[in-house]
Coordinates of C-alpha atoms in Angstrom, one line a residue:
X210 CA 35.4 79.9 99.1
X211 CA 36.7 80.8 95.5
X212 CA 40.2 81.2 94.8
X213 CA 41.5 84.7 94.3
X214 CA 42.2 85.7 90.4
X215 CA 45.5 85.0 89.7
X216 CA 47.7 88.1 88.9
X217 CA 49.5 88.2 85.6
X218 CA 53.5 87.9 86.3
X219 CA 55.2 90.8 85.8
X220 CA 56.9 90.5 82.0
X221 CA 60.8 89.4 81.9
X222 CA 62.5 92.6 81.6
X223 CA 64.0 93.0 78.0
X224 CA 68.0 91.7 78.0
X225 CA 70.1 94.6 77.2
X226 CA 72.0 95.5 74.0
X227 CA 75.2 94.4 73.7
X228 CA 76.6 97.9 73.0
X229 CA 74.8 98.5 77.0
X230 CA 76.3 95.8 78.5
X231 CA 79.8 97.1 77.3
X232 CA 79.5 100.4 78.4
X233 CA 78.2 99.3 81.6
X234 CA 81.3 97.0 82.4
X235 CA 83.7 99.4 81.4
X236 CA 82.1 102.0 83.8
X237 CA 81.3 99.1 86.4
X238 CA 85.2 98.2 86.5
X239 CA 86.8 101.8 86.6
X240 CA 89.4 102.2 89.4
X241 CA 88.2 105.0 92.2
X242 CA 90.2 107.2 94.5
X243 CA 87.3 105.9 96.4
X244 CA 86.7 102.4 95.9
X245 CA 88.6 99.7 93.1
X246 CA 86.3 97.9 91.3
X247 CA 85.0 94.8 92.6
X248 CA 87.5 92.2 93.6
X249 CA 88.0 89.3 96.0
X250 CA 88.3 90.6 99.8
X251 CA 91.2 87.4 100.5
X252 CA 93.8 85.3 98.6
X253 CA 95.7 82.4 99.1
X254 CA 98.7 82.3 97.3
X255 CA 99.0 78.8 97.9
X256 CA 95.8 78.3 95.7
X257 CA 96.1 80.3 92.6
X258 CA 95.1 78.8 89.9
X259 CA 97.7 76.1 88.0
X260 CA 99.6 78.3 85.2
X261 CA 100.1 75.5 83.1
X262 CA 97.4 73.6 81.4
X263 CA 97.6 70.0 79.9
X264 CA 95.4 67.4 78.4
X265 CA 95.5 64.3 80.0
X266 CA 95.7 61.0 77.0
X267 CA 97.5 63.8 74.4
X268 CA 100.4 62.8 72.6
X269 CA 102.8 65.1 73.4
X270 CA 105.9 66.3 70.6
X271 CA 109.0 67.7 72.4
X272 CA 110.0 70.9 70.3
X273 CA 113.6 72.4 69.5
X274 CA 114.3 75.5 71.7
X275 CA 115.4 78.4 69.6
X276 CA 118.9 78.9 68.6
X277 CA 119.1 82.7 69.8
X278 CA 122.8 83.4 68.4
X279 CA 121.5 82.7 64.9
X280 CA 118.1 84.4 65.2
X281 CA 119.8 88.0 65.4
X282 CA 118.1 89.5 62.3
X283 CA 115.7 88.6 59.6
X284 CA 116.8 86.0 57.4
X285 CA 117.1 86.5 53.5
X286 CA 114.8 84.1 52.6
X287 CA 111.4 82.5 55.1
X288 CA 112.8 79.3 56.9
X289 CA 111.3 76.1 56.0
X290 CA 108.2 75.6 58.3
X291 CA 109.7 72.1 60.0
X292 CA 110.0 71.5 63.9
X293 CA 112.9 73.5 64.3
X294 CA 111.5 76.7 62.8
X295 CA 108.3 75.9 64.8
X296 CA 110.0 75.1 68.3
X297 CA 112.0 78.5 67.5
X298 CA 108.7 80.6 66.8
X299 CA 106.4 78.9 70.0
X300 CA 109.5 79.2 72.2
X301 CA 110.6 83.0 71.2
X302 CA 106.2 84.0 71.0
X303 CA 104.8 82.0 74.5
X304 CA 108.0 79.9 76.0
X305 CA 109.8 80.0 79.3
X306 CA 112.6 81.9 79.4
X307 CA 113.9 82.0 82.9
X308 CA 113.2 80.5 86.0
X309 CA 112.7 83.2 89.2
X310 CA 113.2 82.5 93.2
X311 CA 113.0 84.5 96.5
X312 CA 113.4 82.1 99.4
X313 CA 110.4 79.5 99.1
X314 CA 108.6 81.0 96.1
X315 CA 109.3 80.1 92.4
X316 CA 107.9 81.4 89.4
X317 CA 108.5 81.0 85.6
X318 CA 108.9 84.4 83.6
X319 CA 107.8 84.0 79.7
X320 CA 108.1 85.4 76.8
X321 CA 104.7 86.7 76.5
X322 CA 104.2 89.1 79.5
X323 CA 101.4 88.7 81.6
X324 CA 98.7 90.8 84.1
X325 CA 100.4 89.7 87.6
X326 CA 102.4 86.5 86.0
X327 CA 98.6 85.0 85.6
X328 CA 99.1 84.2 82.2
X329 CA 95.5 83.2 80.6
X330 CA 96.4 82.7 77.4
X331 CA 96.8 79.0 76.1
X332 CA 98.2 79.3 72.3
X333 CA 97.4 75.8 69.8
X334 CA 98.6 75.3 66.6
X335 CA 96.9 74.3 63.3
X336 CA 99.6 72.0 61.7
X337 CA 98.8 70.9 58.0
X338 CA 101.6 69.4 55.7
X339 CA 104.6 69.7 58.1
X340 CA 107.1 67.2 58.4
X341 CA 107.5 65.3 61.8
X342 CA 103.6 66.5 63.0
X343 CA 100.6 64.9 61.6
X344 CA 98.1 67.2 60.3
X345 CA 96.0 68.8 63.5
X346 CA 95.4 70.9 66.2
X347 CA 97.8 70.7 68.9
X348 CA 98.3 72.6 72.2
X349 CA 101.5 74.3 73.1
X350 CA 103.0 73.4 76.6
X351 CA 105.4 75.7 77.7
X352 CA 106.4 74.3 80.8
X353 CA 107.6 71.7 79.0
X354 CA 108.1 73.5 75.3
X355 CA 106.5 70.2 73.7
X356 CA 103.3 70.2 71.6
X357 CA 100.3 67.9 72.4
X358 CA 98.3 66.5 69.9
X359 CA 94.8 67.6 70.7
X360 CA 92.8 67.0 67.4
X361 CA 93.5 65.0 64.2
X362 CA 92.5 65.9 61.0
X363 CA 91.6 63.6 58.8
X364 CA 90.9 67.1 56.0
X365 CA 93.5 69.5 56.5
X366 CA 92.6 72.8 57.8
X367 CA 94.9 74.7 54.4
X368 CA 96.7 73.4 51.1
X369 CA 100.1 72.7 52.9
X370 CA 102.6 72.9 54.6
X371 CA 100.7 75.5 56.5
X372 CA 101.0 77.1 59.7
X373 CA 97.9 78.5 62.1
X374 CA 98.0 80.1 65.7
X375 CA 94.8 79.8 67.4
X376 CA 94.6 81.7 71.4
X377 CA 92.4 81.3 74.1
X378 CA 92.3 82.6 77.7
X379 CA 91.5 81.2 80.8
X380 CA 89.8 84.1 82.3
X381 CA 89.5 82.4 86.0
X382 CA 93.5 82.8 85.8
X383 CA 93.2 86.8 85.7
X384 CA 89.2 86.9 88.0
X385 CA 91.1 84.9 90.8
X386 CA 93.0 87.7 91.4
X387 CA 91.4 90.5 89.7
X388 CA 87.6 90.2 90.0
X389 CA 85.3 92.0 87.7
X390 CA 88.6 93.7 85.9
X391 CA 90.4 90.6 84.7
X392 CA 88.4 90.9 81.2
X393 CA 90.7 93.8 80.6
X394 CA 93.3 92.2 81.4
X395 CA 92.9 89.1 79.4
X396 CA 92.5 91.3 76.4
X397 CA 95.7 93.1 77.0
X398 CA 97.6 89.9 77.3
X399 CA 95.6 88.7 74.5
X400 CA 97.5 91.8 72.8
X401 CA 100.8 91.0 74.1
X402 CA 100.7 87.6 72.8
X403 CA 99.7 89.0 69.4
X404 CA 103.1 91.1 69.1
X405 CA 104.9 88.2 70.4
X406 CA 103.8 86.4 67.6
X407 CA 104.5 88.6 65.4
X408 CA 108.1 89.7 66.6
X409 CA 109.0 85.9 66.2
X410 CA 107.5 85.1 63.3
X411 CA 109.7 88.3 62.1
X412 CA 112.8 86.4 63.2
X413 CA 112.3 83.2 60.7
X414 CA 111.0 85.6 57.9
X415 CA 106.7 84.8 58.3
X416 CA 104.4 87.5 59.0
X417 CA 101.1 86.4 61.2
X418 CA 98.1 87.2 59.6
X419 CA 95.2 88.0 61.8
X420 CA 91.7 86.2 60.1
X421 CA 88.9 88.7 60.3
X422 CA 86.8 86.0 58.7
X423 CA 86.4 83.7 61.5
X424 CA 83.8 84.4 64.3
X425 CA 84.2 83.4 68.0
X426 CA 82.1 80.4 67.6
X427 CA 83.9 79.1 64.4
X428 CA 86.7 79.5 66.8
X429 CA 85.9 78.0 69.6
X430 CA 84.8 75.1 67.7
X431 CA 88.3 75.0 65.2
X432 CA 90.1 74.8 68.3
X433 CA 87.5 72.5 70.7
X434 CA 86.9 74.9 73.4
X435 CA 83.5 74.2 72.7
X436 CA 83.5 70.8 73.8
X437 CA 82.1 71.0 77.1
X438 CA 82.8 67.3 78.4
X439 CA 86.8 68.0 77.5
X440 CA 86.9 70.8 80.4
X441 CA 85.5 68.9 83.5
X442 CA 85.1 70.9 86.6
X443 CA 83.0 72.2 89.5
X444 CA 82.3 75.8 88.0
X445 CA 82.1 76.1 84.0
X446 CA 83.8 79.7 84.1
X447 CA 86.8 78.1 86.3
X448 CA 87.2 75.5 83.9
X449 CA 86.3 77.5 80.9
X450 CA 88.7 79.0 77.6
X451 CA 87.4 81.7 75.7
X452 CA 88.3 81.5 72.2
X453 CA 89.9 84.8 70.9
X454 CA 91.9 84.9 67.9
X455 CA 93.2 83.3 65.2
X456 CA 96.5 84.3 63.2
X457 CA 97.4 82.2 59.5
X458 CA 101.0 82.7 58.9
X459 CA 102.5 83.5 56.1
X460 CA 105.7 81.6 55.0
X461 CA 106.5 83.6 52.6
X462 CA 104.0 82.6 49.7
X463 CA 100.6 84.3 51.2
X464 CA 98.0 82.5 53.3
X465 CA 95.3 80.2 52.3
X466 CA 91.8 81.8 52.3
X467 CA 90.2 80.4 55.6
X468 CA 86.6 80.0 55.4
X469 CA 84.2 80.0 58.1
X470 CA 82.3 76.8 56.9
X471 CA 85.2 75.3 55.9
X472 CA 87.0 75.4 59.3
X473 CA 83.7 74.2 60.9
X474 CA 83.9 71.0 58.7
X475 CA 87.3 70.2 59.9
X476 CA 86.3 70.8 63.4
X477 CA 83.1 67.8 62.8
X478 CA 85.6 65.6 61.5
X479 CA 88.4 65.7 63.7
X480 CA 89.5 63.0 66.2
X481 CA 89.4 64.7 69.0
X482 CA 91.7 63.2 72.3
X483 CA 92.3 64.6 76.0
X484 CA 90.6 66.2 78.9
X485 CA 91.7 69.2 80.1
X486 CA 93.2 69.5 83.5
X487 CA 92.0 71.2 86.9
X488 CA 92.8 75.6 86.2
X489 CA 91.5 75.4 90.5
X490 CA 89.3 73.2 92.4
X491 CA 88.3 75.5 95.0
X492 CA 87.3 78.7 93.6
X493 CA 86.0 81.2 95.8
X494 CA 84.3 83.9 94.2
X495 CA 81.9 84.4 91.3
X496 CA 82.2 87.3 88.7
X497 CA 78.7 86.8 86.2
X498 CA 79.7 90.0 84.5
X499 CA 82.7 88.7 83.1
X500 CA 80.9 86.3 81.1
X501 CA 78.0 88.3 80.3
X502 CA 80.8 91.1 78.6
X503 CA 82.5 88.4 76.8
X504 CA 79.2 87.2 75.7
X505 CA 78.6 90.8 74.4
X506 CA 82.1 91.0 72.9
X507 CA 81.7 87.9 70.5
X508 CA 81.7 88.3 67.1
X509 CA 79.9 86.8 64.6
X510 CA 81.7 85.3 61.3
X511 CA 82.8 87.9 58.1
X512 CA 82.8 90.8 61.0
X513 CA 83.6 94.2 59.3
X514 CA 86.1 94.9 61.9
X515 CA 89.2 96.3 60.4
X516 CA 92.6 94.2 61.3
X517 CA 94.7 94.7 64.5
X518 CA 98.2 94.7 63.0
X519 CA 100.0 97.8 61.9
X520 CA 102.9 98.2 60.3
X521 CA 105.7 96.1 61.2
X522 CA 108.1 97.4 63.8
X523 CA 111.9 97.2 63.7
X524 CA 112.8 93.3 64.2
X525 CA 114.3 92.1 67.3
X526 CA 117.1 90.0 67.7
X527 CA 116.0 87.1 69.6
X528 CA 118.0 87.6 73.0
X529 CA 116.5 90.6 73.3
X530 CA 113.5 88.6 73.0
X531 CA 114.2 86.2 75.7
X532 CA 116.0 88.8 77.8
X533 CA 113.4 91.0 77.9
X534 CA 111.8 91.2 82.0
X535 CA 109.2 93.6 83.2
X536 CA 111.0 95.8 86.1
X537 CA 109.9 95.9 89.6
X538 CA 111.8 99.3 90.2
X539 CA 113.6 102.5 88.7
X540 CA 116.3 104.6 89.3
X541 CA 115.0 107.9 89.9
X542 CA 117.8 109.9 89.2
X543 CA 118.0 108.0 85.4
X544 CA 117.6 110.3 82.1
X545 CA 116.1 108.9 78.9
X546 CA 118.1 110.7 76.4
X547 CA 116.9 113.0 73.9
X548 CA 117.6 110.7 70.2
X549 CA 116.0 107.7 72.2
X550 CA 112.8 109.4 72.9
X551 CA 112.7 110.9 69.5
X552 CA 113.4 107.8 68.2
X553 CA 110.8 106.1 69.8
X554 CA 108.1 109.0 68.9
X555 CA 108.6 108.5 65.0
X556 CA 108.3 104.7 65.7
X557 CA 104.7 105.6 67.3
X558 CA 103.6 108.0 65.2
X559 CA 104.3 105.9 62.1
X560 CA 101.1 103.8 62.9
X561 CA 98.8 105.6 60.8
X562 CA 95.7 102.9 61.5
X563 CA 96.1 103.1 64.9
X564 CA 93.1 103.9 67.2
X565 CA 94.8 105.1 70.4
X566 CA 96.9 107.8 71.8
X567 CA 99.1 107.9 74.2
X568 CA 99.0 110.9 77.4
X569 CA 102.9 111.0 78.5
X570 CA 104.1 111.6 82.0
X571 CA 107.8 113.0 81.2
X572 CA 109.6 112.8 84.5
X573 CA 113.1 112.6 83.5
X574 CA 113.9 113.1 79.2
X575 CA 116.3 115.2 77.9
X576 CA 115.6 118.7 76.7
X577 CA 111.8 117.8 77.8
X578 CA 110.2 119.7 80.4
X579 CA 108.0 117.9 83.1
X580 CA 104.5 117.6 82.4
X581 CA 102.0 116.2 81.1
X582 CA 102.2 115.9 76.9
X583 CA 99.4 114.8 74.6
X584 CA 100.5 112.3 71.2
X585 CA 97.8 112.1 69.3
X586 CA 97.8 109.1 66.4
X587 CA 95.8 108.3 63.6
X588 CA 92.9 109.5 62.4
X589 CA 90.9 109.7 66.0
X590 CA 93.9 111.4 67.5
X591 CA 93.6 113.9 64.6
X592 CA 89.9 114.5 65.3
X593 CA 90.9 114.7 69.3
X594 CA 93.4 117.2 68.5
X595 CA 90.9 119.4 66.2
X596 CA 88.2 119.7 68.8
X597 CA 90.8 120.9 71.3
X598 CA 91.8 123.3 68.6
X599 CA 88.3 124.4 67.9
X600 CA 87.6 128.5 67.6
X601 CA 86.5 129.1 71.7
X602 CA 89.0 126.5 72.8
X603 CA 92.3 127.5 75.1
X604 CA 94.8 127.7 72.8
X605 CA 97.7 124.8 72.6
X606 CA 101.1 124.3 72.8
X607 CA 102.6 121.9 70.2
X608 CA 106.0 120.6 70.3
X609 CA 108.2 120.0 67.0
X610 CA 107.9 116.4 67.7
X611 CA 103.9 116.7 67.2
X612 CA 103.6 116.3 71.3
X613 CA 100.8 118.7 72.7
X614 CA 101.9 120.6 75.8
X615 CA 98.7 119.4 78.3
X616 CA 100.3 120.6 81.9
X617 CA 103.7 121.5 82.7
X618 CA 104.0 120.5 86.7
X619 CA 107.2 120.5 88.6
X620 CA 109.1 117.2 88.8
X621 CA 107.9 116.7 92.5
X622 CA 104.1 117.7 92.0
X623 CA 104.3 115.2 88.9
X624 CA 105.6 112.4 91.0
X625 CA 102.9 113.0 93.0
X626 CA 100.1 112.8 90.7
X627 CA 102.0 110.2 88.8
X628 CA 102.1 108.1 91.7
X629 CA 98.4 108.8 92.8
X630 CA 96.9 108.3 89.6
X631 CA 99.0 104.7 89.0
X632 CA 97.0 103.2 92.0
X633 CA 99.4 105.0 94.1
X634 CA 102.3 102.9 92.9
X635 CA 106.0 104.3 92.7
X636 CA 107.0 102.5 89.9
X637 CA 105.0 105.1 88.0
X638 CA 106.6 108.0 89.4
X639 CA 110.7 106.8 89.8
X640 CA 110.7 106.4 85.7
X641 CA 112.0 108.5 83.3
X642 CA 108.4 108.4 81.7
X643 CA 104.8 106.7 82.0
X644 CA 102.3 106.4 79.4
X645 CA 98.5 106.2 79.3
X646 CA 96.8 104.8 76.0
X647 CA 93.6 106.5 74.9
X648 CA 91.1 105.1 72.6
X649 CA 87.8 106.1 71.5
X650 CA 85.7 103.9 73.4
X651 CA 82.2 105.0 72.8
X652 CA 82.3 106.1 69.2
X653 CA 83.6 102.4 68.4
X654 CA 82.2 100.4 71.2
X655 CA 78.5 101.5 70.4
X656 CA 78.9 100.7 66.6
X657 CA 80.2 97.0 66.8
X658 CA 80.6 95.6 70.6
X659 CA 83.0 93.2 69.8
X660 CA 85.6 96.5 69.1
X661 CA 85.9 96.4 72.8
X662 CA 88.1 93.7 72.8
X663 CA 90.0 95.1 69.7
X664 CA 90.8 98.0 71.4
X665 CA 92.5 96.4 74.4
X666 CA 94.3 94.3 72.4
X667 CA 95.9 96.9 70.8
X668 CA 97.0 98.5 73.9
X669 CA 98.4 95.4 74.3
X670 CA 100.1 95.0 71.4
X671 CA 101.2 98.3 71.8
X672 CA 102.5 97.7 75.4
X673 CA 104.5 94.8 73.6
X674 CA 106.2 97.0 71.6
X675 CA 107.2 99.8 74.1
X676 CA 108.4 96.2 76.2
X677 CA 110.8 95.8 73.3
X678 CA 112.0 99.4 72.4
X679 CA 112.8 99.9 76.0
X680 CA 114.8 96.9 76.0
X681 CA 116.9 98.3 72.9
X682 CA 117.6 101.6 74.7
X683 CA 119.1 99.4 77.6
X684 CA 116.1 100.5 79.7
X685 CA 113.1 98.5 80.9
X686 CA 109.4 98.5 80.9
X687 CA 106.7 97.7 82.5
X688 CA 102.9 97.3 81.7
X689 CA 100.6 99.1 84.3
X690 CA 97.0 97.6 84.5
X691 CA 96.3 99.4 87.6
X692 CA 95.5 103.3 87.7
X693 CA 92.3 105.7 88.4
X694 CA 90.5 105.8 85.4
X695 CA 88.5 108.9 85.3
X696 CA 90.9 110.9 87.4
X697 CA 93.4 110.0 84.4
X698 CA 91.1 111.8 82.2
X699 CA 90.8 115.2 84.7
X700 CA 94.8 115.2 85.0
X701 CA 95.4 115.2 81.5
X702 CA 92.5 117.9 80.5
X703 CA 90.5 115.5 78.7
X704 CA 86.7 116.5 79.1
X705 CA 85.4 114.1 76.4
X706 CA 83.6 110.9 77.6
X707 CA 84.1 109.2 73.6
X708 CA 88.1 108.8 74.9
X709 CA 88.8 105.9 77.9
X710 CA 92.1 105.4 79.0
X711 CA 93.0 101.5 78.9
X712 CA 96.4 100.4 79.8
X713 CA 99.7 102.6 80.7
X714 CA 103.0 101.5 80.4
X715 CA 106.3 102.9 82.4
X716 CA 109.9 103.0 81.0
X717 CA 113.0 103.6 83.2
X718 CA 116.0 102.2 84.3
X719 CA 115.7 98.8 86.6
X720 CA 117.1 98.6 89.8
X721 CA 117.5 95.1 90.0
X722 CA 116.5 92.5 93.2
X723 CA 120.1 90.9 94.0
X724 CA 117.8 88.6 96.6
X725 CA 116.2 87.1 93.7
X726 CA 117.9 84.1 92.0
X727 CA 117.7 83.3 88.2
X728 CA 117.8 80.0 86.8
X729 CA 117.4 78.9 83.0
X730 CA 114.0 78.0 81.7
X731 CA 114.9 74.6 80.2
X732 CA 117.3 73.1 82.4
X733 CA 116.5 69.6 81.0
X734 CA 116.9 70.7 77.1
X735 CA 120.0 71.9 75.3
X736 CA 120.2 75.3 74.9
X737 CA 119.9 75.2 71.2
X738 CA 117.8 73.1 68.7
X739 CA 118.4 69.8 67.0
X740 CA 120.6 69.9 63.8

């Protein structure tokens, strides 16, 4: 009996842009009044994943910590970039700075805050021309505040003595918890660890200098992320570090001109030493659309993308820096006073580059009426506020401070929809004010993918900076990945799917846990460095 014809297969269905694949992950992962997005149904909090990563055979460099009674303002001239200078800036940007307790538990706070004290980014340094540290790529410990000497380099990465901080994250950290979201979140704190660089750098008279240049793979292979074999494990995305950014810093002469070809040639012929340690050996879920958005998200080298960094922001002393805490509660009955929310408007509105703005739920700010207020910032918030100014368009209310009236609501109503709209979480509704950062996902997103993640790290970086102000009004902040995501839009009167809300911040007074016992962060080390 003949065989039957065989049937043609059915062709593999086309892969999709990577413009799609963004949009689809940013719709897939929106919060729900009726469902969150996808996320692990159990956790043992006995299993997280290990915060702190080492390689095992590294060298390891114990660093000065950072003398915070002389880094109270900028200095007059750049400090010299030796150990000191670079203990100070790795210890004020990603270091420990207390230790936390409640009965069993125990937990490190840091510098750089973190999406549920998760903490996926891993910070290395490109050393070239510094005295005390061969030239190479080392990785910052922070449990420990000691470099490890990950790579050497036989050909300097820049003419020195130069300085380089490359970041990574270990998106398993934030997924474990998270699910599908934690790609947000590992931008954001990709963001926050940008500003603390940068308020750090401020402190010892350098200025980071983000390299538009180099592409994620030129990245990943600078820094040896790339080197599968170095990252053993049962899962590759458990074990895996996404290579993110890298940031040159100026010591006050400029920065040399990083080339991508360049950078791959020190990368060849480096003498590479360590294997990373176990991030969890039991992981229980899968996310595939984490990788397949970062995938999308890469960019390739001499992107067009314009730079992150805005103008600088006022310098902070550095025990502000190391006091700074993200609060668990607020006073409800606290005021933000009139000058101190003035003062921190100008501070927003003077970044002119910027690509978000920021809805404002006023509780509590005096001579401010509760509501719901609009501040829209550069030149998309200009173009937001013209359409809702267009001829046919209900008219609007704008305040001398440039705020846009979008709903007044009594102070209990606004609790309410405060509350409800922050993942029903009362932190959001007992401040004195929460904030919701806009940007203009589609119009950017759709042009150049890898946008996607610029735009989170800005909220990020811009959530660093509203940590910091808060701090210097003698209030506190805290950032807010959590909320409903199109409901957001429908409370503040937004019709326009081009704007997606990203992050929201809260300010208020603390109310402090006097259960909760706080130790120092280096008990070991002296509190201040080496002469």
């Amino acid at each position: 009996m003949p065989s039957p014809p065989l049937m043609p297969a059915d062709p593999a269905p086309a892969p999709l842009a990577a413009g799609k694949v963004v949009e689809i992950y940013q719709q897939r992962t929106k919060h729900h009044f009726s469902a969150y997005a996808a996320g692990p149904t159990t956790l043992d909090w006995d299993a997280r994943p290990e915060p702190f990563r080492h390689f095992s055979g590294a060298p390891t460099f114990p660093l000065p910590l950072a003398d915070a009674e002389s880094l109270a303002s900028p200095p007059l001239s750049p400090a010299v970039a030796d150990l000191a200078a670079l203990g100070a800036l790795l210890h004020l940007s990603f270091g420990l700075t207390a230790w936390k307790s409640l009965g069993p538990d125990r937990w490190a706070v840091r510098a750089n805050p973190s999406s549920g004290n998760l903490h996926p980014v891993e910070a290395y340094v490109l050393v070239a021309g510094v005295a005390g540290l061969a030239d190479g790529l080392y990785h910052y410990l922070p449990d420990r505040h000691a470099l490890e000497l990950r790579a050497r380099h036989g050909h300097p990465f820049a003419p020195g003595p130069a300085l380089a901080i490359g970041l990574t994250t270990v998106m398993w950290r934030e997924a474990w918890k998270y699910g599908e979201r934690a790609f947000r979140y590992c931008q954001l704190d990709t963001g926050h660890a940008m500003g603390t660089v940068r308020y750090a750098a401020a402190l010892l008279g350098w200025r980071p200098v983000e390299q538009l240049r180099i592409g994620t793979d030129t990245l990943a292979a600078l820094l040896g992320v790339d080197r599968r074999d170095d990252f053993p494990g049962r899962r590759a995305d458990v074990s895996h570090e996404e290579a993110e950014i890298l940031l040159a810093l100026d010591l006050g002469e400029g920065v040399a001109d990083l080339a991508p070809p360049a950078l791959r040639t020190v990368a060849t012929l480096a003498e590479w030493q360590g294997v990373a340690t176990c991030i969890d050996p039991f992981p229980m879920f899968r996310w595939p659309i984490i990788a397949e958005v970062a995938q999308a998200t890469r960019r390739p080298d001499e992107c067009p993308l314009p730079p992150i960094f805005g103008p600088l922001p006022p310098v902070q002393p550095a025990a502000r820096i190391l006091g700074r805490r993200s609060a668990q509660r607020f006073d409800p009955n606290q005021e933000m006073g009139a000058e101190q929310f003035a003062g921190l408007l100008q501070l927003l509105r003077g970044e002119t580059d910027a690509r978000l703005s920021l809805v404002f739920f006023v509780h509590r700010v005096a001579g401010l009426g509760a509501g719901l207020y609009l501040l829209p910032r550069g030149l998309w918030g200009r173009a937001m506020l013209e359409g809702m100014q267009a001829p046919g368009s209900a008219p609007v209310s704008v305040t001398p401070d440039g705020l846009v009236r979008l709903r007044p609501l009594a102070p209990v109503e606004l609790r309410r929809v405060a509350r409800s709209l922050h993942c029903h979480q009362e932190i959001a509704a007992s401040a004195c004010l929460a904030v919701g950062m806009l940007a203009p996902f589609a119009p950017l997103s759709e042009r150049d993918p890898a946008a996607y993640r610029d735009l989170l790290r800005e909220a990020g970086l811009l959530g660093q900076l509203l940590y910091l102000e808060a701090e210097a009004m003698g209030l506190r902040g805290t950032g807010i990945g959590c909320f409903f995501d199109d409901p957001v839009h429908e409370a503040a009167t937004l019709t326009t799917p081009e704007f997606q809300s990203l992050y929201h911040f809260t300010i208020g007074m603390p109310v402090e846990d006097e259960r909760i016992e706080t130790t120092p962060a280096y008990p070991a080390l002296a509190e201040r460095p080496s002469p």
